[in-house]
Amino acid sequence: MKLADPPMPETSGRRRRKDARPSEIAAAALAVFAEKGFAAARLEDVAARAGVAKGTVYLYFSTKEALFEAVVRDAFRPLLDGVGRARMDTSTSCADQLRGVLTIVYRELVATERRQIMRLLIAEAERFPDLVSFYHREIVSRGRGLLAAILADGVARGEFRDGPAVRQPEVVIGPAIMAAVWKLVFEPVEPLDLDRYAAAHLDLVMAGLSAREEAPPQVRGSARHAPRSRRAT
Amino acid sequence: MKLADPPMPETSGRRRRKDARPSEIAAAALAVFAEKGFAAARLEDVAARAGVAKGTVYLYFSTKEALFEAVVRDAFRPLLDGVGRARMDTSTSCADQLRGVLTIVYRELVATERRQIMRLLIAEAERFPDLVSFYHREIVSRGRGLLAAILADGVARGEFRDGPAVRQPEVVIGPAIMAAVWKLVFEPVEPLDLDRYAAAHLDLVMAGLSAREEAPPQVRGSARHAPRSRRAT
DNA sequence: CGGGTTAGTGACCGGTTGGTCAGTCAAAAG
DNA sequence: CTTTTGACTGACCAACCGGTCACTAACCCG
């Protein structure tokens, strides 16, 4: 496109509009979808919010489904490489790495309007299986990989206790997801103090993972007598 | 009505139908709403699934919104008193009480189709604020009260460590909510082994709460920097 | 300036669907 | 048997909305 364009920047007035339109429309569409859901969102509202006529939407998106998919796909784009880069330097303790990851989740997902994407994904999951696959591949499995690596490393270093939670890293971020859901549903009724909540989450998880010198808890019948490989400090 | 009706039981064949209809329609509506969402669900589908004509639905529910609210409200009715009764006898240890509550959540919410109610509530939360208030009042705040009581009792008995998580009981069930969401969204892509997951959840929570020995008052998450073996796997 | 290009428009169409209501008919009443 | 009741029906209506397309006008270039 832009390659081999020696003389002038081709973005003149009219042209600049054309380049800007798709993202303008996408932003408007995201707002409307988040507010109304897919089925109840009206294309005319999207157009109006973007400051264009309804026909213009169809210049850039062939159908309502296509618009929805494009919008929801791109909503996490800015975070995608962030997740990739998130492999922090291994010099810090695993506990701190874990703290860092959870803090990012709270700051970038739970606390921002991006959680509306979660609502859309939950609501329309079975109408848009491709979208679900995309998110699973690009976000969820990567995130879990990162988490699993940190936990495994923590066990290897003797920071963390080996146990079922290490092999089920989802458990560790579960409370954060619940916080996002809570804010999506109950925020008007009973708002959630995210700082306090996140602190409690961190506290519980750290205490639950950390390897104690005193190994065996009196937790009876935990159905899991795995060898606590406590690589003592 | 029924008073002063000496001769015969008035529930004859025709009458019995009238009594049965609302719940039949409600059951059908729940299925259709769960499958399609509120906006995309068609009243004719509901009627067909209930084995009646469309007009019949309007004999019992004045509008589509009313039908939705009635259906979603009643979906948890059978569990309501269950939650109330769930104040287990205080003879068992608080750890066991907590285990019991979480097990019930997994068995009655996460593992059953009832989690579809969660999807509906999340998806339509801002279109039905009354419904949200209802659930918050009848289910969520009761459940949290129960949890908080168990945790506080556990602290008093010296079973649990006092800490921020005790004052934020939501954190403790967070992973279960996440499991429900996971199954709602990613089940077709990557199914979740609920037993393994629940075991990991229990393990993490019990370890995170249990008071070890004399418990250093505030661990502040073992920020030990011990880069003893910086080798990754 | 004028002809050509193209982003943008909005009236319109057709299918869908929430909601209505005049009518049907089985059972209860007499 | 006839009459009355009321649960149930489904054709119908009107509004709504996704998608189309003939048209407009802003812009570019010679």
Short mmCIF file of C-alpha atoms (C1' of nucleotides) in Angstrom, two decimals:
data_model
loop_
_atom_site.label_atom_id
_atom_site.label_comp_id
_atom_site.label_asym_id
_atom_site.label_seq_id
_atom_site.Cartn_x
_atom_site.Cartn_y
_atom_site.Cartn_z
CA MET A 1 0.00 0.00 0.00
CA LYS A 2 2.18 2.70 1.29
CA LEU A 3 5.21 1.14 -0.31
CA ALA A 4 6.52 2.66 -3.53
CA ASP A 5 4.82 5.92 -3.00
CA PRO A 6 7.65 8.30 -3.53
CA PRO A 7 6.28 11.77 -4.02
CA MET A 8 3.58 12.77 -1.61
CA PRO A 9 1.79 11.36 1.37
CA GLU A 10 -1.34 10.07 -0.24
CA THR A 11 -3.46 10.96 2.72
CA SER A 12 -5.22 14.03 1.57
CA GLY A 13 -8.41 15.29 3.14
CA ARG A 14 -10.85 12.91 1.60
CA ARG A 15 -8.45 10.07 1.70
CA ARG A 16 -7.75 10.54 5.35
CA ARG A 17 -11.42 10.14 6.06
CA LYS A 18 -11.49 6.85 4.29
CA ASP A 19 -8.65 5.53 6.39
CA ALA A 20 -10.14 6.78 9.61
CA ARG A 21 -13.66 5.54 9.01
CA PRO A 22 -13.29 1.86 9.82
CA SER A 23 -11.88 2.48 13.26
CA GLU A 24 -14.42 5.21 13.95
CA ILE A 25 -17.22 2.86 13.04
CA ALA A 26 -15.66 0.05 15.01
CA ALA A 27 -15.40 2.20 18.11
CA ALA A 28 -19.01 3.24 17.82
CA ALA A 29 -20.07 -0.33 17.23
CA LEU A 30 -18.22 -1.54 20.28
CA ALA A 31 -20.04 0.97 22.43
CA VAL A 32 -23.44 0.04 21.06
CA PHE A 33 -22.86 -3.70 21.21
CA ALA A 34 -21.59 -3.45 24.75
CA GLU A 35 -24.66 -1.54 25.76
CA LYS A 36 -27.34 -3.52 23.97
CA GLY A 37 -25.89 -6.86 23.05
CA PHE A 38 -25.59 -8.19 19.53
CA ALA A 39 -29.18 -8.85 18.61
CA ALA A 40 -30.62 -5.71 20.14
CA ALA A 41 -28.00 -3.39 18.72
CA ARG A 42 -29.28 -1.41 15.76
CA LEU A 43 -27.02 -0.62 12.86
CA GLU A 44 -28.55 2.80 12.64
CA ASP A 45 -27.41 3.55 16.18
CA VAL A 46 -23.91 2.48 15.31
CA ALA A 47 -23.94 4.71 12.25
CA ALA A 48 -25.36 7.65 14.15
CA ARG A 49 -22.80 7.33 16.91
CA ALA A 50 -20.03 7.19 14.35
CA GLY A 51 -21.46 10.27 12.65
CA VAL A 52 -22.21 8.57 9.35
CA ALA A 53 -25.23 7.21 7.52
CA LYS A 54 -26.25 3.60 7.73
CA GLY A 55 -25.10 2.82 4.22
CA THR A 56 -21.57 3.88 5.09
CA VAL A 57 -21.24 1.10 7.59
CA TYR A 58 -21.76 -1.36 4.78
CA LEU A 59 -18.91 0.17 2.79
CA TYR A 60 -16.51 -1.25 5.35
CA PHE A 61 -18.30 -4.21 6.92
CA SER A 62 -20.26 -6.57 4.76
CA THR A 63 -22.74 -7.64 7.42
CA LYS A 64 -23.75 -7.17 11.03
CA GLU A 65 -22.01 -10.38 12.04
CA ALA A 66 -18.82 -9.28 10.29
CA LEU A 67 -18.92 -5.97 12.11
CA PHE A 68 -19.39 -7.70 15.44
CA GLU A 69 -16.57 -10.13 14.87
CA ALA A 70 -14.17 -7.47 13.68
CA VAL A 71 -14.96 -5.24 16.62
CA VAL A 72 -14.64 -7.91 19.27
CA ARG A 73 -11.51 -9.37 17.70
CA ASP A 74 -9.73 -6.06 17.59
CA ALA A 75 -10.71 -5.00 21.07
CA PHE A 76 -7.83 -6.96 22.61
CA ARG A 77 -5.34 -6.32 19.84
CA PRO A 78 -3.48 -3.67 21.87
CA LEU A 79 -2.98 -6.20 24.67
CA LEU A 80 -1.94 -9.07 22.48
CA ASP A 81 1.75 -8.36 22.19
CA GLY A 82 1.64 -7.11 25.76
CA VAL A 83 0.84 -10.62 26.83
CA GLY A 84 3.64 -11.91 24.69
CA ARG A 85 6.14 -9.47 26.13
CA ALA A 86 4.92 -10.19 29.63
CA ARG A 87 7.52 -12.86 30.14
CA MET A 88 9.18 -10.81 32.82
CA ASP A 89 12.82 -11.10 33.55
CA THR A 90 13.44 -14.16 35.63
CA SER A 91 15.58 -12.30 38.11
CA THR A 92 12.66 -11.33 40.27
CA SER A 93 11.03 -13.84 42.53
CA CYS A 94 8.20 -15.92 41.14
CA ALA A 95 5.93 -14.46 43.75
CA ASP A 96 6.63 -11.02 42.39
CA GLN A 97 6.16 -12.20 38.83
CA LEU A 98 2.80 -13.64 39.80
CA ARG A 99 1.88 -10.47 41.59
CA GLY A 100 2.79 -8.53 38.49
CA VAL A 101 0.66 -10.66 36.20
CA LEU A 102 -2.39 -10.45 38.44
CA THR A 103 -1.95 -6.72 38.81
CA ILE A 104 -1.91 -6.36 35.04
CA VAL A 105 -5.08 -8.40 34.76
CA TYR A 106 -6.83 -6.17 37.25
CA ARG A 107 -5.57 -2.98 35.72
CA GLU A 108 -6.06 -3.84 32.07
CA LEU A 109 -9.10 -6.08 32.11
CA VAL A 110 -11.14 -5.88 35.28
CA ALA A 111 -10.80 -2.16 35.91
CA THR A 112 -11.30 -0.95 32.35
CA GLU A 113 -14.24 -0.95 30.03
CA ARG A 114 -12.56 -3.80 28.25
CA ARG A 115 -14.48 -6.12 30.50
CA GLN A 116 -17.50 -5.34 28.33
CA ILE A 117 -15.82 -7.59 25.79
CA MET A 118 -16.17 -10.36 28.31
CA ARG A 119 -19.87 -9.71 28.49
CA LEU A 120 -20.22 -9.89 24.73
CA LEU A 121 -18.17 -13.06 24.52
CA ILE A 122 -20.16 -14.77 27.26
CA ALA A 123 -23.48 -13.69 25.84
CA GLU A 124 -22.81 -14.62 22.23
CA ALA A 125 -20.41 -17.50 22.66
CA GLU A 126 -22.48 -20.04 20.85
CA ARG A 127 -23.49 -17.80 18.03
CA PHE A 128 -19.84 -16.99 17.25
CA PRO A 129 -17.74 -20.11 17.77
CA ASP A 130 -14.95 -18.72 15.61
CA LEU A 131 -14.63 -15.77 17.91
CA VAL A 132 -14.44 -18.09 20.87
CA SER A 133 -11.67 -20.08 19.24
CA PHE A 134 -9.82 -16.90 18.45
CA TYR A 135 -9.92 -15.70 22.03
CA HIS A 136 -8.99 -19.06 23.38
CA ARG A 137 -6.01 -19.30 21.06
CA GLU A 138 -4.75 -15.75 21.26
CA ILE A 139 -5.52 -14.72 24.81
CA VAL A 140 -6.57 -17.48 27.12
CA SER A 141 -4.11 -20.20 26.28
CA ARG A 142 -1.24 -17.75 26.12
CA GLY A 143 -2.14 -16.30 29.45
CA ARG A 144 -2.42 -19.69 30.99
CA GLY A 145 0.91 -20.68 29.52
CA LEU A 146 2.54 -17.70 31.12
CA LEU A 147 0.93 -18.43 34.45
CA ALA A 148 1.83 -22.09 34.31
CA ALA A 149 5.45 -21.23 33.56
CA ILE A 150 5.66 -18.91 36.54
CA LEU A 151 4.08 -21.45 38.85
CA ALA A 152 6.26 -24.32 37.66
CA ASP A 153 9.33 -22.17 38.02
CA GLY A 154 8.21 -21.22 41.49
CA VAL A 155 7.96 -24.85 42.46
CA ALA A 156 11.35 -25.58 40.97
CA ARG A 157 12.87 -22.77 42.97
CA GLY A 158 11.19 -23.89 46.15
CA GLU A 159 9.10 -20.75 46.43
CA PHE A 160 5.81 -22.49 45.82
CA ARG A 161 4.36 -25.63 47.21
CA ASP A 162 3.72 -28.31 44.64
CA GLY A 163 0.06 -29.16 44.49
CA PRO A 164 -2.97 -29.47 42.26
CA ALA A 165 -3.30 -25.71 41.88
CA VAL A 166 0.02 -25.57 40.12
CA ARG A 167 -1.33 -27.84 37.43
CA GLN A 168 -4.57 -25.87 37.20
CA PRO A 169 -3.39 -22.29 36.85
CA GLU A 170 -6.89 -21.03 36.04
CA VAL A 171 -7.71 -21.37 39.70
CA VAL A 172 -5.21 -18.67 40.51
CA ILE A 173 -6.84 -15.98 38.38
CA GLY A 174 -10.37 -17.13 39.06
CA PRO A 175 -11.15 -14.41 41.59
CA ALA A 176 -10.13 -11.74 39.08
CA ILE A 177 -12.59 -13.09 36.54
CA MET A 178 -15.23 -13.13 39.21
CA ALA A 179 -14.49 -9.49 39.96
CA ALA A 180 -15.00 -8.60 36.32
CA VAL A 181 -18.30 -10.46 36.26
CA TRP A 182 -19.35 -8.83 39.49
CA LYS A 183 -18.73 -5.41 38.09
CA LEU A 184 -20.61 -6.31 34.92
CA VAL A 185 -23.67 -7.37 36.84
CA PHE A 186 -23.82 -5.97 40.35
CA GLU A 187 -21.87 -2.74 40.10
CA PRO A 188 -25.01 -0.55 40.25
CA VAL A 189 -26.38 -2.48 43.21
CA GLU A 190 -23.22 -2.94 45.22
CA PRO A 191 -20.02 -1.58 43.77
CA LEU A 192 -16.83 -3.49 44.32
CA ASP A 193 -13.79 -1.91 45.90
CA LEU A 194 -11.24 -3.25 43.46
CA ASP A 195 -8.16 -2.35 45.47
CA ARG A 196 -9.34 -4.08 48.58
CA TYR A 197 -10.57 -7.03 46.57
CA ALA A 198 -7.36 -7.40 44.62
CA ALA A 199 -5.36 -7.22 47.84
CA ALA A 200 -7.46 -9.99 49.34
CA HIS A 201 -7.04 -12.04 46.18
CA LEU A 202 -3.29 -11.62 46.23
CA ASP A 203 -3.14 -12.48 49.90
CA LEU A 204 -5.13 -15.66 49.55
CA VAL A 205 -3.24 -16.87 46.51
CA MET A 206 0.17 -16.15 47.91
CA ALA A 207 -0.63 -17.85 51.17
CA GLY A 208 -2.12 -20.77 49.32
CA LEU A 209 0.87 -21.27 47.08
CA SER A 210 3.80 -20.44 49.25
CA ALA A 211 5.86 -23.34 50.44
CA ARG A 212 5.91 -23.49 54.19
CA GLU A 213 8.72 -25.10 56.04
CA GLU A 214 6.08 -26.82 58.11
CA ALA A 215 4.77 -29.08 55.45
CA PRO A 216 1.71 -31.13 56.28
CA PRO A 217 -1.43 -29.24 57.03
CA GLN A 218 -4.11 -31.03 58.94
CA VAL A 219 -6.31 -30.78 55.89
CA ARG A 220 -7.94 -34.11 56.05
CA GLY A 221 -9.40 -36.00 53.23
CA SER A 222 -8.04 -33.72 50.59
CA ALA A 223 -8.19 -36.73 48.31
CA ARG A 224 -4.81 -35.84 47.05
CA HIS A 225 -1.76 -37.10 48.77
CA ALA A 226 0.76 -36.00 46.29
CA PRO A 227 4.35 -36.05 47.36
CA ARG A 228 5.01 -32.55 48.51
CA SER A 229 8.24 -32.03 46.80
CA ARG A 230 9.40 -29.31 49.03
CA ARG A 231 12.73 -28.34 47.82
CA ALA A 232 13.65 -26.88 51.14
CA THR A 233 15.37 -23.54 51.00
CA MET B 1 -62.47 -19.44 45.38
CA LYS B 2 -61.74 -22.80 46.73
CA LEU B 3 -63.47 -21.96 49.94
CA ALA B 4 -67.06 -23.01 50.31
CA ASP B 5 -66.77 -25.56 47.59
CA PRO B 6 -68.40 -28.46 49.30
CA PRO B 7 -69.17 -31.00 46.62
CA MET B 8 -66.32 -31.80 44.29
CA PRO B 9 -62.63 -31.06 43.89
CA GLU B 10 -62.67 -28.37 41.24
CA THR B 11 -59.54 -29.56 39.55
CA SER B 12 -61.02 -31.51 36.75
CA GLY B 13 -59.26 -32.30 33.52
CA ARG B 14 -59.54 -28.91 31.95
CA ARG B 15 -58.71 -27.09 35.11
CA ARG B 16 -55.58 -29.08 35.68
CA ARG B 17 -54.27 -27.89 32.36
CA LYS B 18 -54.70 -24.32 33.35
CA ASP B 19 -52.66 -24.84 36.46
CA ALA B 20 -49.93 -26.69 34.65
CA ARG B 21 -49.59 -24.28 31.76
CA PRO B 22 -47.56 -21.49 33.34
CA SER B 23 -44.78 -23.77 34.47
CA GLU B 24 -44.78 -25.61 31.16
CA ILE B 25 -44.42 -22.35 29.32
CA ALA B 26 -41.79 -21.13 31.74
CA ALA B 27 -39.73 -24.26 31.26
CA ALA B 28 -39.90 -23.93 27.51
CA ALA B 29 -39.03 -20.24 27.72
CA LEU B 30 -36.01 -20.94 29.89
CA ALA B 31 -34.66 -23.33 27.32
CA VAL B 32 -35.18 -20.95 24.44
CA PHE B 33 -33.79 -17.92 26.27
CA ALA B 34 -30.75 -19.89 27.39
CA GLU B 35 -30.09 -20.96 23.85
CA LYS B 36 -30.69 -17.71 22.02
CA GLY B 37 -30.56 -14.91 24.54
CA PHE B 38 -33.38 -12.52 25.26
CA ALA B 39 -33.52 -10.47 22.09
CA ALA B 40 -33.02 -13.34 19.68
CA ALA B 41 -35.52 -15.66 21.32
CA ARG B 42 -38.82 -15.85 19.45
CA LEU B 43 -42.05 -16.14 21.29
CA GLU B 44 -43.28 -18.57 18.69
CA ASP B 45 -40.41 -20.90 19.50
CA VAL B 46 -41.30 -20.76 23.16
CA ALA B 47 -44.92 -21.54 22.38
CA ALA B 48 -44.03 -24.38 20.04
CA ARG B 49 -41.69 -25.95 22.58
CA ALA B 50 -44.38 -25.71 25.23
CA GLY B 51 -46.85 -27.31 22.84
CA VAL B 52 -49.22 -24.36 22.71
CA ALA B 53 -50.06 -21.54 20.34
CA LYS B 54 -48.46 -18.15 20.56
CA GLY B 55 -51.56 -16.50 21.93
CA THR B 56 -51.58 -18.85 24.89
CA VAL B 57 -48.32 -17.46 26.12
CA TYR B 58 -49.99 -14.09 26.46
CA LEU B 59 -52.74 -15.55 28.62
CA TYR B 60 -50.17 -16.07 31.36
CA PHE B 61 -47.43 -13.54 30.69
CA SER B 62 -48.31 -10.05 29.66
CA THR B 63 -45.17 -9.34 27.69
CA LYS B 64 -41.88 -10.79 26.60
CA GLU B 65 -40.02 -8.93 29.33
CA ALA B 66 -42.43 -10.24 31.95
CA LEU B 67 -41.92 -13.77 30.73
CA PHE B 68 -38.16 -13.37 30.88
CA GLU B 69 -38.19 -11.96 34.36
CA ALA B 70 -40.54 -14.58 35.70
CA VAL B 71 -38.52 -17.37 34.19
CA VAL B 72 -35.14 -16.15 35.38
CA ARG B 73 -36.46 -15.30 38.83
CA ASP B 74 -37.94 -18.72 39.36
CA ALA B 75 -34.96 -20.61 38.04
CA PHE B 76 -33.20 -20.45 41.40
CA ARG B 77 -36.29 -20.79 43.53
CA PRO B 78 -35.58 -24.46 44.32
CA LEU B 79 -32.16 -23.50 45.68
CA LEU B 80 -33.35 -20.55 47.70
CA ASP B 81 -34.33 -22.32 50.87
CA GLY B 82 -31.43 -24.67 50.30
CA VAL B 83 -29.15 -21.73 50.84
CA GLY B 84 -31.05 -20.81 53.94
CA ARG B 85 -30.85 -24.31 55.34
CA ALA B 86 -27.22 -24.55 54.44
CA ARG B 87 -26.21 -23.29 57.85
CA MET B 88 -24.69 -26.61 58.66
CA ASP B 89 -24.45 -27.76 62.20
CA THR B 90 -21.56 -26.02 63.85
CA SER B 91 -20.16 -29.23 65.21
CA THR B 92 -18.10 -29.91 62.14
CA SER B 93 -14.92 -28.00 61.52
CA CYS B 94 -15.13 -24.75 59.62
CA ALA B 95 -12.88 -26.22 56.98
CA ASP B 96 -15.41 -28.95 56.38
CA GLN B 97 -18.26 -26.47 56.36
CA LEU B 98 -16.42 -24.42 53.75
CA ARG B 99 -15.68 -27.52 51.74
CA GLY B 100 -19.34 -28.39 51.88
CA VAL B 101 -20.46 -25.01 50.63
CA LEU B 102 -18.03 -24.98 47.74
CA THR B 103 -18.98 -28.51 46.80
CA ILE B 104 -22.62 -27.48 46.69
CA VAL B 105 -21.78 -24.54 44.46
CA TYR B 106 -19.96 -26.81 42.04
CA ARG B 107 -22.63 -29.46 42.07
CA GLU B 108 -25.66 -27.22 41.90
CA LEU B 109 -24.47 -24.27 39.86
CA VAL B 110 -21.30 -24.91 37.92
CA ALA B 111 -22.00 -28.48 36.88
CA THR B 112 -25.67 -28.09 35.98
CA GLU B 113 -27.46 -26.28 33.23
CA ARG B 114 -28.37 -23.71 35.83
CA ARG B 115 -25.24 -21.87 34.87
CA GLN B 116 -27.13 -20.75 31.77
CA ILE B 117 -28.97 -18.45 34.14
CA MET B 118 -25.65 -16.82 34.81
CA ARG B 119 -25.21 -16.22 31.12
CA LEU B 120 -28.62 -14.61 30.86
CA LEU B 121 -28.01 -12.45 33.89
CA ILE B 122 -24.63 -11.28 32.66
CA ALA B 123 -25.87 -10.63 29.16
CA GLU B 124 -29.01 -8.74 30.08
CA ALA B 125 -27.94 -7.18 33.36
CA GLU B 126 -28.50 -3.61 32.33
CA ARG B 127 -31.77 -4.20 30.57
CA PHE B 128 -33.23 -5.81 33.70
CA PRO B 129 -31.97 -3.96 36.76
CA ASP B 130 -34.82 -5.29 38.87
CA LEU B 131 -33.73 -8.81 38.13
CA VAL B 132 -30.20 -7.94 39.16
CA SER B 133 -31.43 -6.51 42.44
CA PHE B 134 -33.49 -9.61 43.03
CA TYR B 135 -30.55 -11.93 42.54
CA HIS B 136 -28.28 -9.80 44.60
CA ARG B 137 -30.74 -9.73 47.45
CA GLU B 138 -31.94 -13.30 47.36
CA ILE B 139 -28.88 -15.25 46.30
CA VAL B 140 -25.64 -13.35 46.32
CA SER B 141 -25.85 -11.48 49.58
CA ARG B 142 -27.22 -14.52 51.38
CA GLY B 143 -24.47 -16.69 50.03
CA ARG B 144 -21.86 -14.20 51.00
CA GLY B 145 -23.33 -13.92 54.46
CA LEU B 146 -23.09 -17.66 54.91
CA LEU B 147 -19.51 -17.68 53.68
CA ALA B 148 -18.54 -14.75 55.85
CA ALA B 149 -20.03 -16.45 58.91
CA ILE B 150 -18.07 -19.61 58.28
CA LEU B 151 -14.83 -17.72 57.75
CA ALA B 152 -15.29 -15.52 60.80
CA ASP B 153 -16.10 -18.54 62.89
CA GLY B 154 -13.04 -20.27 61.57
CA VAL B 155 -10.88 -17.36 62.62
CA ALA B 156 -12.47 -17.33 66.04
CA ARG B 157 -11.78 -21.00 66.45
CA GLY B 158 -8.21 -20.62 65.33
CA GLU B 159 -8.73 -22.76 62.25
CA PHE B 160 -8.26 -19.94 59.80
CA ARG B 161 -5.70 -17.25 59.59
CA ASP B 162 -7.12 -13.76 59.92
CA GLY B 163 -6.47 -11.74 56.82
CA PRO B 164 -8.03 -9.63 54.10
CA ALA B 165 -9.58 -12.65 52.42
CA VAL B 166 -11.73 -13.25 55.46
CA ARG B 167 -13.29 -9.87 55.00
CA GLN B 168 -13.72 -10.40 51.26
CA PRO B 169 -15.41 -13.78 51.05
CA GLU B 170 -16.10 -13.39 47.32
CA VAL B 171 -12.48 -14.17 46.71
CA VAL B 172 -12.97 -17.65 48.06
CA ILE B 173 -15.62 -18.67 45.56
CA GLY B 174 -14.11 -16.71 42.68
CA PRO B 175 -12.57 -19.76 41.02
CA ALA B 176 -15.94 -21.51 40.97
CA ILE B 177 -17.52 -18.59 39.15
CA MET B 178 -14.67 -18.64 36.71
CA ALA B 179 -15.27 -22.32 36.09
CA ALA B 180 -18.89 -21.61 35.27
CA VAL B 181 -17.88 -18.87 32.86
CA TRP B 182 -15.27 -21.10 31.31
CA LYS B 183 -17.81 -23.80 30.66
CA LEU B 184 -20.21 -21.25 29.20
CA VAL B 185 -17.65 -19.97 26.75
CA PHE B 186 -14.82 -22.40 26.12
CA GLU B 187 -16.38 -25.78 26.78
CA PRO B 188 -16.55 -26.69 23.06
CA VAL B 189 -12.97 -25.60 22.48
CA GLU B 190 -11.35 -26.99 25.61
CA PRO B 191 -13.57 -28.73 28.10
CA LEU B 192 -12.88 -28.32 31.77
CA ASP B 193 -12.35 -31.29 34.07
CA LEU B 194 -14.54 -30.10 36.90
CA ASP B 195 -13.37 -32.65 39.46
CA ARG B 196 -9.73 -31.87 38.99
CA TYR B 197 -10.48 -28.16 38.91
CA ALA B 198 -12.61 -28.20 42.02
CA ALA B 199 -9.95 -30.21 43.84
CA ALA B 200 -7.33 -27.62 42.89
CA HIS B 201 -9.65 -24.86 44.01
CA LEU B 202 -10.24 -26.49 47.36
CA ASP B 203 -6.57 -27.14 47.82
CA LEU B 204 -5.57 -23.56 47.11
CA VAL B 205 -8.25 -22.05 49.30
CA MET B 206 -7.65 -24.34 52.24
CA ALA B 207 -3.94 -23.78 52.13
CA GLY B 208 -4.48 -20.05 51.78
CA LEU B 209 -6.81 -19.82 54.74
CA SER B 210 -5.51 -22.34 57.19
CA ALA B 211 -3.68 -21.02 60.19
CA ARG B 212 -0.34 -22.73 60.37
CA GLU B 213 1.39 -23.04 63.70
CA GLU B 214 1.27 -19.67 65.41
CA ALA B 215 1.05 -17.85 62.15
CA PRO B 216 3.20 -14.82 61.68
CA PRO B 217 0.57 -12.09 61.79
CA GLN B 218 1.16 -10.66 58.36
CA VAL B 219 3.04 -12.65 55.84
CA ARG B 220 2.62 -10.04 53.14
CA GLY B 221 3.14 -12.71 50.59
CA SER B 222 6.63 -14.02 51.23
CA ALA B 223 8.55 -11.56 49.14
CA ARG B 224 11.67 -13.53 49.43
CA HIS B 225 14.12 -12.91 46.71
CA ALA B 226 15.93 -16.13 46.48
CA PRO B 227 17.27 -16.47 42.99
CA ARG B 228 19.02 -19.58 43.99
CA SER B 229 18.52 -21.45 40.79
CA ARG B 230 17.68 -19.08 38.04
CA ARG B 231 17.46 -21.84 35.58
CA ALA B 232 14.12 -22.18 33.94
CA THR B 233 12.94 -25.60 33.01
"C1'" DC C 1 -13.21 24.57 -15.67
"C1'" DG C 2 -14.97 20.09 -16.68
"C1'" DG C 3 -14.99 15.32 -16.69
"C1'" DG C 4 -14.14 11.33 -13.90
"C1'" DT C 5 -13.81 8.98 -9.57
"C1'" DT C 6 -15.49 7.48 -5.33
"C1'" DA C 7 -16.84 8.22 -0.38
"C1'" DG C 8 -21.01 8.94 1.44
"C1'" DT C 9 -26.24 9.20 1.61
"C1'" DG C 10 -30.94 7.95 3.01
"C1'" DA C 11 -35.29 6.48 1.03
"C1'" DC C 12 -36.85 2.18 0.31
"C1'" DC C 13 -37.76 -2.98 0.44
"C1'" DG C 14 -38.77 -7.36 2.38
"C1'" DG C 15 -38.60 -10.45 6.04
"C1'" DT C 16 -39.27 -10.96 10.81
"C1'" DT C 17 -41.73 -10.81 15.14
"C1'" DG C 18 -44.08 -8.85 19.40
"C1'" DG C 19 -48.56 -8.43 20.32
"C1'" DT C 20 -53.97 -8.67 19.27
"C1'" DC C 21 -58.52 -10.50 18.99
"C1'" DA C 22 -62.49 -12.60 16.87
"C1'" DG C 23 -63.54 -17.00 16.83
"C1'" DT C 24 -63.44 -22.33 18.15
"C1'" DC C 25 -64.64 -26.09 20.96
"C1'" DA C 26 -64.49 -29.12 24.94
"C1'" DA C 27 -66.31 -29.46 29.19
"C1'" DA C 28 -69.24 -27.83 32.94
"C1'" DA C 29 -73.94 -26.30 34.09
"C1'" DG C 30 -78.75 -26.61 33.78
"C1'" DC D 1 -80.31 -32.15 25.08
"C1'" DT D 2 -79.13 -26.91 25.09
"C1'" DT D 3 -76.59 -23.15 27.01
"C1'" DT D 4 -72.69 -21.04 29.05
"C1'" DT D 5 -68.08 -20.61 30.13
"C1'" DG D 6 -63.29 -19.76 29.30
"C1'" DA D 7 -58.94 -21.96 27.78
"C1'" DC D 8 -56.97 -21.98 23.61
"C1'" DT D 9 -56.09 -20.82 18.73
"C1'" DG D 10 -53.72 -18.75 14.73
"C1'" DA D 11 -54.49 -15.36 11.11
"C1'" DC D 12 -53.48 -10.83 11.16
"C1'" DC D 13 -51.33 -6.19 11.97
"C1'" DA D 14 -47.91 -2.74 12.59
"C1'" DA D 15 -43.44 -1.64 13.83
"C1'" DC D 16 -38.92 -2.53 13.41
"C1'" DC D 17 -34.55 -3.39 11.20
"C1'" DG D 18 -30.86 -5.54 8.19
"C1'" DG D 19 -29.45 -4.74 3.86
"C1'" DT D 20 -29.71 -2.33 -1.02
"C1'" DC D 21 -28.99 1.00 -4.53
"C1'" DA D 22 -29.77 5.01 -7.33
"C1'" DC D 23 -28.10 9.18 -6.40
"C1'" DT D 24 -25.22 13.31 -4.53
"C1'" DA D 25 -21.24 15.89 -3.91
"C1'" DA D 26 -16.58 16.43 -2.51
"C1'" DC D 27 -12.30 15.83 -4.41
"C1'" DC D 28 -8.50 15.02 -7.99
"C1'" DC D 29 -6.27 15.79 -12.28
"C1'" DG D 30 -5.44 17.68 -16.69
#
